[in-house]
Coordinates of C-alpha atoms and ligand atoms in Angstrom, one line a residue:
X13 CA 16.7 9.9 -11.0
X14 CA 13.1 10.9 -10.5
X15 CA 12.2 11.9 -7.2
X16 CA 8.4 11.3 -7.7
X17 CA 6.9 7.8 -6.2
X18 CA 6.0 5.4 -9.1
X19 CA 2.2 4.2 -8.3
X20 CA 1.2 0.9 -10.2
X21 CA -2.4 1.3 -10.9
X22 CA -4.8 -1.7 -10.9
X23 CA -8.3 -0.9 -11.1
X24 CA -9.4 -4.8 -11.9
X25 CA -13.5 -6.1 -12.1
X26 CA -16.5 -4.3 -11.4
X27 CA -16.8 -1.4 -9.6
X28 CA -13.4 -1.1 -9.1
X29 CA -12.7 0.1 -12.8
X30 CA -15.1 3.1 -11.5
X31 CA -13.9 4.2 -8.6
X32 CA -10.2 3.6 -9.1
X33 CA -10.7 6.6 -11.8
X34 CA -11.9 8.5 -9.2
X35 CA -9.1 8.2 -6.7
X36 CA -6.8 8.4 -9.3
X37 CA -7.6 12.2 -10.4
X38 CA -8.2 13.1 -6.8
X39 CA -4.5 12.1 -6.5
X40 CA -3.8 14.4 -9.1
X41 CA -5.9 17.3 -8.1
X42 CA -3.4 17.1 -4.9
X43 CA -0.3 17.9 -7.5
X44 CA 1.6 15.1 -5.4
X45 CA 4.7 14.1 -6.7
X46 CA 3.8 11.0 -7.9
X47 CA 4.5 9.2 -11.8
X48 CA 0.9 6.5 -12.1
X49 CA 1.2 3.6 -14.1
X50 CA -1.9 1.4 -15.2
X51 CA -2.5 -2.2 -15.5
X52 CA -5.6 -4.0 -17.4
X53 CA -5.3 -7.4 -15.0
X54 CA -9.0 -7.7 -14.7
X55 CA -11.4 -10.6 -15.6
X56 CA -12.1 -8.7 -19.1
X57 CA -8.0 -9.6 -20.0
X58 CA -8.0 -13.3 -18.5
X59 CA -10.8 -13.9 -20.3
X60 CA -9.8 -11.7 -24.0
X61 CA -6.5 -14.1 -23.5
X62 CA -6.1 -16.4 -20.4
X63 CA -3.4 -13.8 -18.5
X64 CA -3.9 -13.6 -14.7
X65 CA -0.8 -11.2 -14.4
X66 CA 2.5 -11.6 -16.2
X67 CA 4.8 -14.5 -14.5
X68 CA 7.6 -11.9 -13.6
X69 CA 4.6 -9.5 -12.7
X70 CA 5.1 -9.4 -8.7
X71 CA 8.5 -9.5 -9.0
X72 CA 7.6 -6.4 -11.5
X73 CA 5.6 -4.6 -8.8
X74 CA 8.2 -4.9 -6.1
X75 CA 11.4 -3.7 -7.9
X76 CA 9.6 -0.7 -10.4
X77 CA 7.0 0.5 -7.9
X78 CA 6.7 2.1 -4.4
X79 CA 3.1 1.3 -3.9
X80 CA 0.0 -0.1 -5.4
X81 CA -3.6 1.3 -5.7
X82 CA -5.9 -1.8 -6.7
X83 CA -9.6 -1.5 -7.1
X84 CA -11.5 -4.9 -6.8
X85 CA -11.4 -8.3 -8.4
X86 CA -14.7 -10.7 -9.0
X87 CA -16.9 -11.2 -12.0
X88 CA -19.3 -13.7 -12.7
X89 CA -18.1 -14.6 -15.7
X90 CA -15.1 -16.0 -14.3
X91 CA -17.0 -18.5 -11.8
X92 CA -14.1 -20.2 -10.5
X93 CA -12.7 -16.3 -9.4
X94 CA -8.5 -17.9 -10.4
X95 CA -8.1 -14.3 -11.9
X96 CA -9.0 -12.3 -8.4
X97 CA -7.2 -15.7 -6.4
X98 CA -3.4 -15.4 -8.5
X99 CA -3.8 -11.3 -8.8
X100 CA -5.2 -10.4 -5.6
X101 CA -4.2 -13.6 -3.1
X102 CA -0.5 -13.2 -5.1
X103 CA -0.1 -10.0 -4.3
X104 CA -0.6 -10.3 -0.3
X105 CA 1.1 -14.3 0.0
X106 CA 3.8 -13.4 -2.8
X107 CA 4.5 -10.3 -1.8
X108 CA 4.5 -11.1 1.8
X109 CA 2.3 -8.2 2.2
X110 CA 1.2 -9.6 6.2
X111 CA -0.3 -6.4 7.9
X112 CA -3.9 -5.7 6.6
X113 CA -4.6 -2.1 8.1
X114 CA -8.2 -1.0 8.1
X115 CA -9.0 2.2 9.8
X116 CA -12.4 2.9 11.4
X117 CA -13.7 6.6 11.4
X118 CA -16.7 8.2 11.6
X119 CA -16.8 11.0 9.6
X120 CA -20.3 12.5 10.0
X121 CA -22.5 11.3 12.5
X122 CA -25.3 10.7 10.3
X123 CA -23.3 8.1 8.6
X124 CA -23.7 5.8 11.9
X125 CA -26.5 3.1 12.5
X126 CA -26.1 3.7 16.2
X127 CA -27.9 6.6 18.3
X128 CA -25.9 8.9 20.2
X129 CA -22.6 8.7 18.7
X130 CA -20.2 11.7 17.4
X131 CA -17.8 11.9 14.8
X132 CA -14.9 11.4 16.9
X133 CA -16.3 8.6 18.9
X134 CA -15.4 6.2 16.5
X135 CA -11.6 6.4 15.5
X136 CA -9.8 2.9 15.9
X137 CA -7.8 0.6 13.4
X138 CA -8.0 -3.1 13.0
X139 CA -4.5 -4.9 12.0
X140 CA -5.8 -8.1 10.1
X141 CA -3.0 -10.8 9.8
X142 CA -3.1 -10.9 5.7
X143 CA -1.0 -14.3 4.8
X144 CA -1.3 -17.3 7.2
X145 CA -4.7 -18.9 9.0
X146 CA -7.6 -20.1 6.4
X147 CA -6.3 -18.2 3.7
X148 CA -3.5 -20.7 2.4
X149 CA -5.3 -23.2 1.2
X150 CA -4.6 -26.0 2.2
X151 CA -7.0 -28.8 3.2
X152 CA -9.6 -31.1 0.7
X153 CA -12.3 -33.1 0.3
X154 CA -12.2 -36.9 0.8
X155 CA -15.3 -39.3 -0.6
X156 CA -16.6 -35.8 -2.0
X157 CA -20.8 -36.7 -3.0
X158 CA -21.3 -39.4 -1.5
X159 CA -22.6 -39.6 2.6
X160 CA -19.5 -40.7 4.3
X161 CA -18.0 -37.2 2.7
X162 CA -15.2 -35.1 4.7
X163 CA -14.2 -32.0 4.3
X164 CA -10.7 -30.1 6.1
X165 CA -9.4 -26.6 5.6
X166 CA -6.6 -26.0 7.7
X167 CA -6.0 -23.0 9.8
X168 CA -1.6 -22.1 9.4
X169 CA -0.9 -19.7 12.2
X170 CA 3.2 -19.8 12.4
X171 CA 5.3 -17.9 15.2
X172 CA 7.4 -15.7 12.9
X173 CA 3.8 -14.6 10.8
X174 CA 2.0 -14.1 14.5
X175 CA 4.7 -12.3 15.9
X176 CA 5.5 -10.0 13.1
X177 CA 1.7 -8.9 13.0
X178 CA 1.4 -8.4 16.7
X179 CA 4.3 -6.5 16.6
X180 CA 2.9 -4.1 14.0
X181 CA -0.2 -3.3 15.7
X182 CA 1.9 -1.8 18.7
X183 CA 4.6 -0.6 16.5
X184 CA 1.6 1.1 15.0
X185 CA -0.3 2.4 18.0
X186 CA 3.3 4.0 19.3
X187 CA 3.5 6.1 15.8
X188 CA -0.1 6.9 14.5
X189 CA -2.4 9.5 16.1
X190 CA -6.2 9.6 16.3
X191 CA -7.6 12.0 13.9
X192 CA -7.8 14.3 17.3
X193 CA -4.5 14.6 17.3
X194 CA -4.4 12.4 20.3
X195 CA -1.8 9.4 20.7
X196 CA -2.9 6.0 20.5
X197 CA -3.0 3.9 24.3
X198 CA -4.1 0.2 23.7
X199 CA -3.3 -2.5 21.8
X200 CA -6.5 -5.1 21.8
X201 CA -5.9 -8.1 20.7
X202 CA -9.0 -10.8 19.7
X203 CA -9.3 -14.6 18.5
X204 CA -11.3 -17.5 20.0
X205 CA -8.9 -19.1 21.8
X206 CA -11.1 -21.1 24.1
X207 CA -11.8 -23.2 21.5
X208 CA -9.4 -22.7 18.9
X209 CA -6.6 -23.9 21.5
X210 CA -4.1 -25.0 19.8
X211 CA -3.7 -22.1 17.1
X212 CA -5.0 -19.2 19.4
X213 CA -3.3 -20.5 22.3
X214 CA -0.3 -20.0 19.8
X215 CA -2.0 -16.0 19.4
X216 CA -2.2 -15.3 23.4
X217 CA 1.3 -16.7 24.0
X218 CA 3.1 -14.7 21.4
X219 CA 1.1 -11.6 22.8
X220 CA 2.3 -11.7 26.0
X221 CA 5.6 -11.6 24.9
X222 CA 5.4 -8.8 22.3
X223 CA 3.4 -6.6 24.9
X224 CA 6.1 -6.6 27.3
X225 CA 8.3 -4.8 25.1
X226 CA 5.7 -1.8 25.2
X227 CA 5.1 -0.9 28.7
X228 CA 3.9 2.3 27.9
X229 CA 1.2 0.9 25.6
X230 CA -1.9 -1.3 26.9
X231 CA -2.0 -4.7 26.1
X232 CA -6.0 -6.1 26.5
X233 CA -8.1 -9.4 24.9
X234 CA -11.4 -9.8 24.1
X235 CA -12.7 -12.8 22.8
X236 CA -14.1 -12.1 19.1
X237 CA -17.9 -13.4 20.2
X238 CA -17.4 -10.6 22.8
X239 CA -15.7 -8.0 20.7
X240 CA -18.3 -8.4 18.5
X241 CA -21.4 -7.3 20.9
X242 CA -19.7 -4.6 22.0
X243 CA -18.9 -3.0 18.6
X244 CA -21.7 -2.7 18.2
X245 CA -22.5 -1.5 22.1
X246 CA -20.0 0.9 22.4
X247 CA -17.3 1.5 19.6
X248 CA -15.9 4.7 21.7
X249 CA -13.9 1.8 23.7
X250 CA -11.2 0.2 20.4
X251 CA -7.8 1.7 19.6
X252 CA -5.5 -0.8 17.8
X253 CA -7.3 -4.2 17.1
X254 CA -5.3 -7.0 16.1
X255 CA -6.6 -10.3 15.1
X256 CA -6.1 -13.5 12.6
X257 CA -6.6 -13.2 8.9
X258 CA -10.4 -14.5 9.3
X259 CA -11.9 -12.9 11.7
X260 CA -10.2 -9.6 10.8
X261 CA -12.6 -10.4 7.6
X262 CA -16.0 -10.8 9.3
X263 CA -15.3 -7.6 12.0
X264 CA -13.8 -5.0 9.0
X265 CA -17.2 -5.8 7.4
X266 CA -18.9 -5.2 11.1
X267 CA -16.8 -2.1 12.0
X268 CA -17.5 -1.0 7.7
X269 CA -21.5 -0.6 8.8
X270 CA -19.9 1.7 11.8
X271 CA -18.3 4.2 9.6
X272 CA -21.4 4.5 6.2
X273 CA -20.7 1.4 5.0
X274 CA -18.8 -0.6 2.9
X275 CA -18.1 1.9 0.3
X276 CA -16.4 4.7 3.2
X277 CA -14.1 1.6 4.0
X278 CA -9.8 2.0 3.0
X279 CA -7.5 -0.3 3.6
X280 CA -3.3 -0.8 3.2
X281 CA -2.0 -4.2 2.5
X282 CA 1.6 -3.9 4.4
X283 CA 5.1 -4.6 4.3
X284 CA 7.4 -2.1 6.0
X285 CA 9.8 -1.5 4.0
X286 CA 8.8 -3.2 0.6
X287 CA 6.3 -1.9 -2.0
X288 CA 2.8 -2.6 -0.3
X289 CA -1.0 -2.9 -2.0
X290 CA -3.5 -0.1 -1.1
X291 CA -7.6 -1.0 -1.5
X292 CA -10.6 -0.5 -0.5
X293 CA -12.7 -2.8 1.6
X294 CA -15.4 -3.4 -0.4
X295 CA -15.7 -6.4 -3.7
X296 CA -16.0 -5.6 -7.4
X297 CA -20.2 -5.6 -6.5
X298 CA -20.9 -6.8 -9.3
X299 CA -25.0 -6.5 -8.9
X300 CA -24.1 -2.1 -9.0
X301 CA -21.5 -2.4 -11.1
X302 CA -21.4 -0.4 -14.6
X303 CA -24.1 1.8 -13.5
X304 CA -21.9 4.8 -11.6
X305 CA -23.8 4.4 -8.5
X306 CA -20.8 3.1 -6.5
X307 CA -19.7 5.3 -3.8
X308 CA -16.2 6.3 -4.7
X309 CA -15.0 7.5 -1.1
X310 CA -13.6 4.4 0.2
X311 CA -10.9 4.4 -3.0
X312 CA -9.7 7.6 -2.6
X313 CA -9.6 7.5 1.5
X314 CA -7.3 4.3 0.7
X315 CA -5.3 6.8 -1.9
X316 CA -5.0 9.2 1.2
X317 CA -4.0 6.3 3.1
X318 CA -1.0 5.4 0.5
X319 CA 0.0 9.0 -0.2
X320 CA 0.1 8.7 3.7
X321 CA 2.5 5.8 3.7
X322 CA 5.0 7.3 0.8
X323 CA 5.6 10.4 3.1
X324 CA 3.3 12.4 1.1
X325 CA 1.3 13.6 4.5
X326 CA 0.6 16.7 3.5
X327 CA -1.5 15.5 0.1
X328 CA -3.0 13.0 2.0
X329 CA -5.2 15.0 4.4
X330 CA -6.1 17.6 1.8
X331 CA -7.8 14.8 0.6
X332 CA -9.2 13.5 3.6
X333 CA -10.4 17.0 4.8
X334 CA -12.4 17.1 0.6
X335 CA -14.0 13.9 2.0
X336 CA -15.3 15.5 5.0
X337 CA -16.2 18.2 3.5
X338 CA -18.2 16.4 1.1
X339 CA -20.2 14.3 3.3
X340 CA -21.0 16.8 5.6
X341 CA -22.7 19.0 2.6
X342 CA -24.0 15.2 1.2
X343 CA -22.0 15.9 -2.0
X344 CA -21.8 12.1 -1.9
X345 CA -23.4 8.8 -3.4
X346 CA -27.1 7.2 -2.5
X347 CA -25.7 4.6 -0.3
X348 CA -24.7 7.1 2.2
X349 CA -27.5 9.7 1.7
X350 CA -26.6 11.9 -0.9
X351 CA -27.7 12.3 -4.7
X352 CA -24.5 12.1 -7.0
X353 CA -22.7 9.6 -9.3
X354 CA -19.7 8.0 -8.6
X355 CA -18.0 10.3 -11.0
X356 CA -19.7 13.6 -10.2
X357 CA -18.6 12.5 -6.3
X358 CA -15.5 12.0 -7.1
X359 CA -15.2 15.2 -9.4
X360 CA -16.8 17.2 -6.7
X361 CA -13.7 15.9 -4.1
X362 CA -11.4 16.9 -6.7
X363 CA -12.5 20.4 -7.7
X364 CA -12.7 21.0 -4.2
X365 CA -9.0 19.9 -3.6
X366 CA -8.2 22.1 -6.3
X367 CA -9.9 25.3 -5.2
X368 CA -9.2 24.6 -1.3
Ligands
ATP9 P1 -16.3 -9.7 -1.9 O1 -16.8 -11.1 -2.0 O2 -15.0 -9.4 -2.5 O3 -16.5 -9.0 -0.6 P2 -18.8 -8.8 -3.2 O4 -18.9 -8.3 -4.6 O5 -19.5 -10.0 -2.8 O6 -17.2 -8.8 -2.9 P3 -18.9 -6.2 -2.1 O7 -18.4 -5.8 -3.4 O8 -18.0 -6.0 -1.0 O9 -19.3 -7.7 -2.1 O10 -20.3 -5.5 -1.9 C1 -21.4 -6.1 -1.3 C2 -22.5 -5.1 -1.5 O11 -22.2 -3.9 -0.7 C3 -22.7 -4.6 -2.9 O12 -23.5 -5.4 -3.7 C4 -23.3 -3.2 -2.7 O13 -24.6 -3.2 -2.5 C5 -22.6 -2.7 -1.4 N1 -21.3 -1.9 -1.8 C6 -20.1 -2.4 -1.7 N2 -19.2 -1.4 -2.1 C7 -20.0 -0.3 -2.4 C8 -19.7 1.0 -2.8 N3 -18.4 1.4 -3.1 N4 -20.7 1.8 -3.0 C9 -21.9 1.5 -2.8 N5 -22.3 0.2 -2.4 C10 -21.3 -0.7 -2.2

């Protein structure tokens, strides 16, 4: 049997069929051991023949593949977005795919809105829970046009999918380093539980209890009103952030502007121990899309970040260290300062890789 990880490759709307080329031949340039399969689910195919992805496809996914590397879903021709919704929403919910991991690094400090900040000021990690709270859909409209008109959307936070997320953060903060080298100390975890009583009250109780089986690690709260002032105040202060599925949303976007932006942004979709969905922060973009001005890095940091998670450390930060080369010499896209295309970017990263 083949030793070399399978990788299902699903690059999907807008910008994501541009940068997902880009991550993929970075992968390459690395010579990890890894076999890449691609998959057209996009809104091109649902619309050339009504296919979402194949009824057996997660299933698929899980049993032929050790990770996936997606790109973006969204295009306006598909208004009602039921393509992005059954690929996208199926493959966190069907997959059970429950930690969202979304690192947070400065890697130049001109990429930083904020004065007075260094590279390795801003190194934390934000653990989003990815199936439960707003997310499910469930809820509707009752008398829907007329004055007397009620909208609900309920907000599902259950104990097993609370605790299991918590749990990962600190599992999390005992094994990862910071970039320094350093190890990770605190566990922070945020919601608005004095109003949200009932479902964050659910949060704070569930943990108190996880924390106590990690004395060694620091368990602290912050309201997400608070947290988000002081993101923005001081961002030297996070270390492991864990929070519900929304608001894990609204700050990644927050803590995106931190780090360059959207397009710097990776994130893992995970399930310990089952095949689990890398991508990268940002949307398909659709107004930039087509016109290779999208900034490629975020894709193939989150490529880093899944080489990182099959064992394949070593691959991983030869890419990472490309990246920093690249935006220190501004070998990068507009959006963050430099002059390239999102292939000559990504071509740059990889003919450095392979010269390194
Ligand atoms: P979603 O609703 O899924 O978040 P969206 O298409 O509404 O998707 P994004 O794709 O996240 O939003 O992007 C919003 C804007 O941020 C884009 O229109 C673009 O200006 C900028 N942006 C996002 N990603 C990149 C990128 N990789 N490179 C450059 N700019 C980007």
């Amino acid at each position: 049997m083949s030793t070399k990880k399978r990788i299902a490759i699903v690059p999907g709307d807008g910008i994501g069929r541009e940068v997902v080329p880009q991550a993929v031949r970075v992968i390459q340039a690395t010579g990890a051991p890894v076999e890449m399969t691609q998959f057209d689910w996009s809104a091109e195919r649902y619309l050339a023949d009504g296919l979402t992805i194949p009824p057996d496809g997660f299933a698929m996914l899980g049993r032929d593949f050790d990770a996936i590397l997606v790109g973006a879903f969204g295009d306006p021709r598909v208004p009602s977005n039921i393509h992005a919704k059954e690929i996208l929403l199926g493959m966190r919910f069907k997959m059970d795919l429950y930690a969202n991991v979304r690192p947070v690094r400065l890697l130049d400090a001109a990429l930083c809105p904020l004065k007075g900040i260094e590279p390795n000021d801003i190194d934390f990690v934000v653990v989003r829970e990815n199936t439960e709270g707003v997310y499910v859909d469930v809820g509707g409209v009752f008398k829907q046009g007329t004055l007397d008109e009620i909208a609900v959307q309920q907000d599902i936070n259950t104990r097993k999918g609370v605790e299991r997320v918590i749990r990962y953060a600190f599992e999390y903060c005992e094994r990862q380093k910071k970039q320094d080298g350093s190890p990770r100390k605190r566990v922070l975890m945020t919601d608005k539980a004095n109003v949200m009583t009932y479902a964050h009250g659910l949060w704070q109780r569930v943990f108190k209890e996880v924390s106590r089986e990690y004395p060694q690690i620091k368990a602290e709260h912050m309201y997400v009103d608070a947290l988000c002032m002081q993101m923005v105040r001081d961002p030297r202060q996070f270390d492991v952030i864990v929070t519900n599925n929304m608001f894990g949303d609204i700050i990644t976007d927050l803590a995106a502007g931190l780090q360059g932006g959207l397009g710097m942004a990776a994130s893992g979709n995970i399930h310990p121990g089952k095949t689990s969905m890398f991508e990268p922060v940002h949307g398909s973009a659709p107004p930039i899309a087509g016109k290779n001005v999208a900034n490629p890095f975020g894709a193939i940091l989150t490529a880093a970040m899944m080489l990182n998670h099959l064992g394949l450390a070593r691959e991983a930060e030869r890419i990472e260290a490309a990246v920093l080369e690249a935006v220190r010499q501004k070998k990068t896209t507009q959006d963050i300062g430099g002059a390239l295309g999102t292939r000559e970017a990504g071509n740059w990263v990889a003919s450095f890789i392979n010269h390194a």
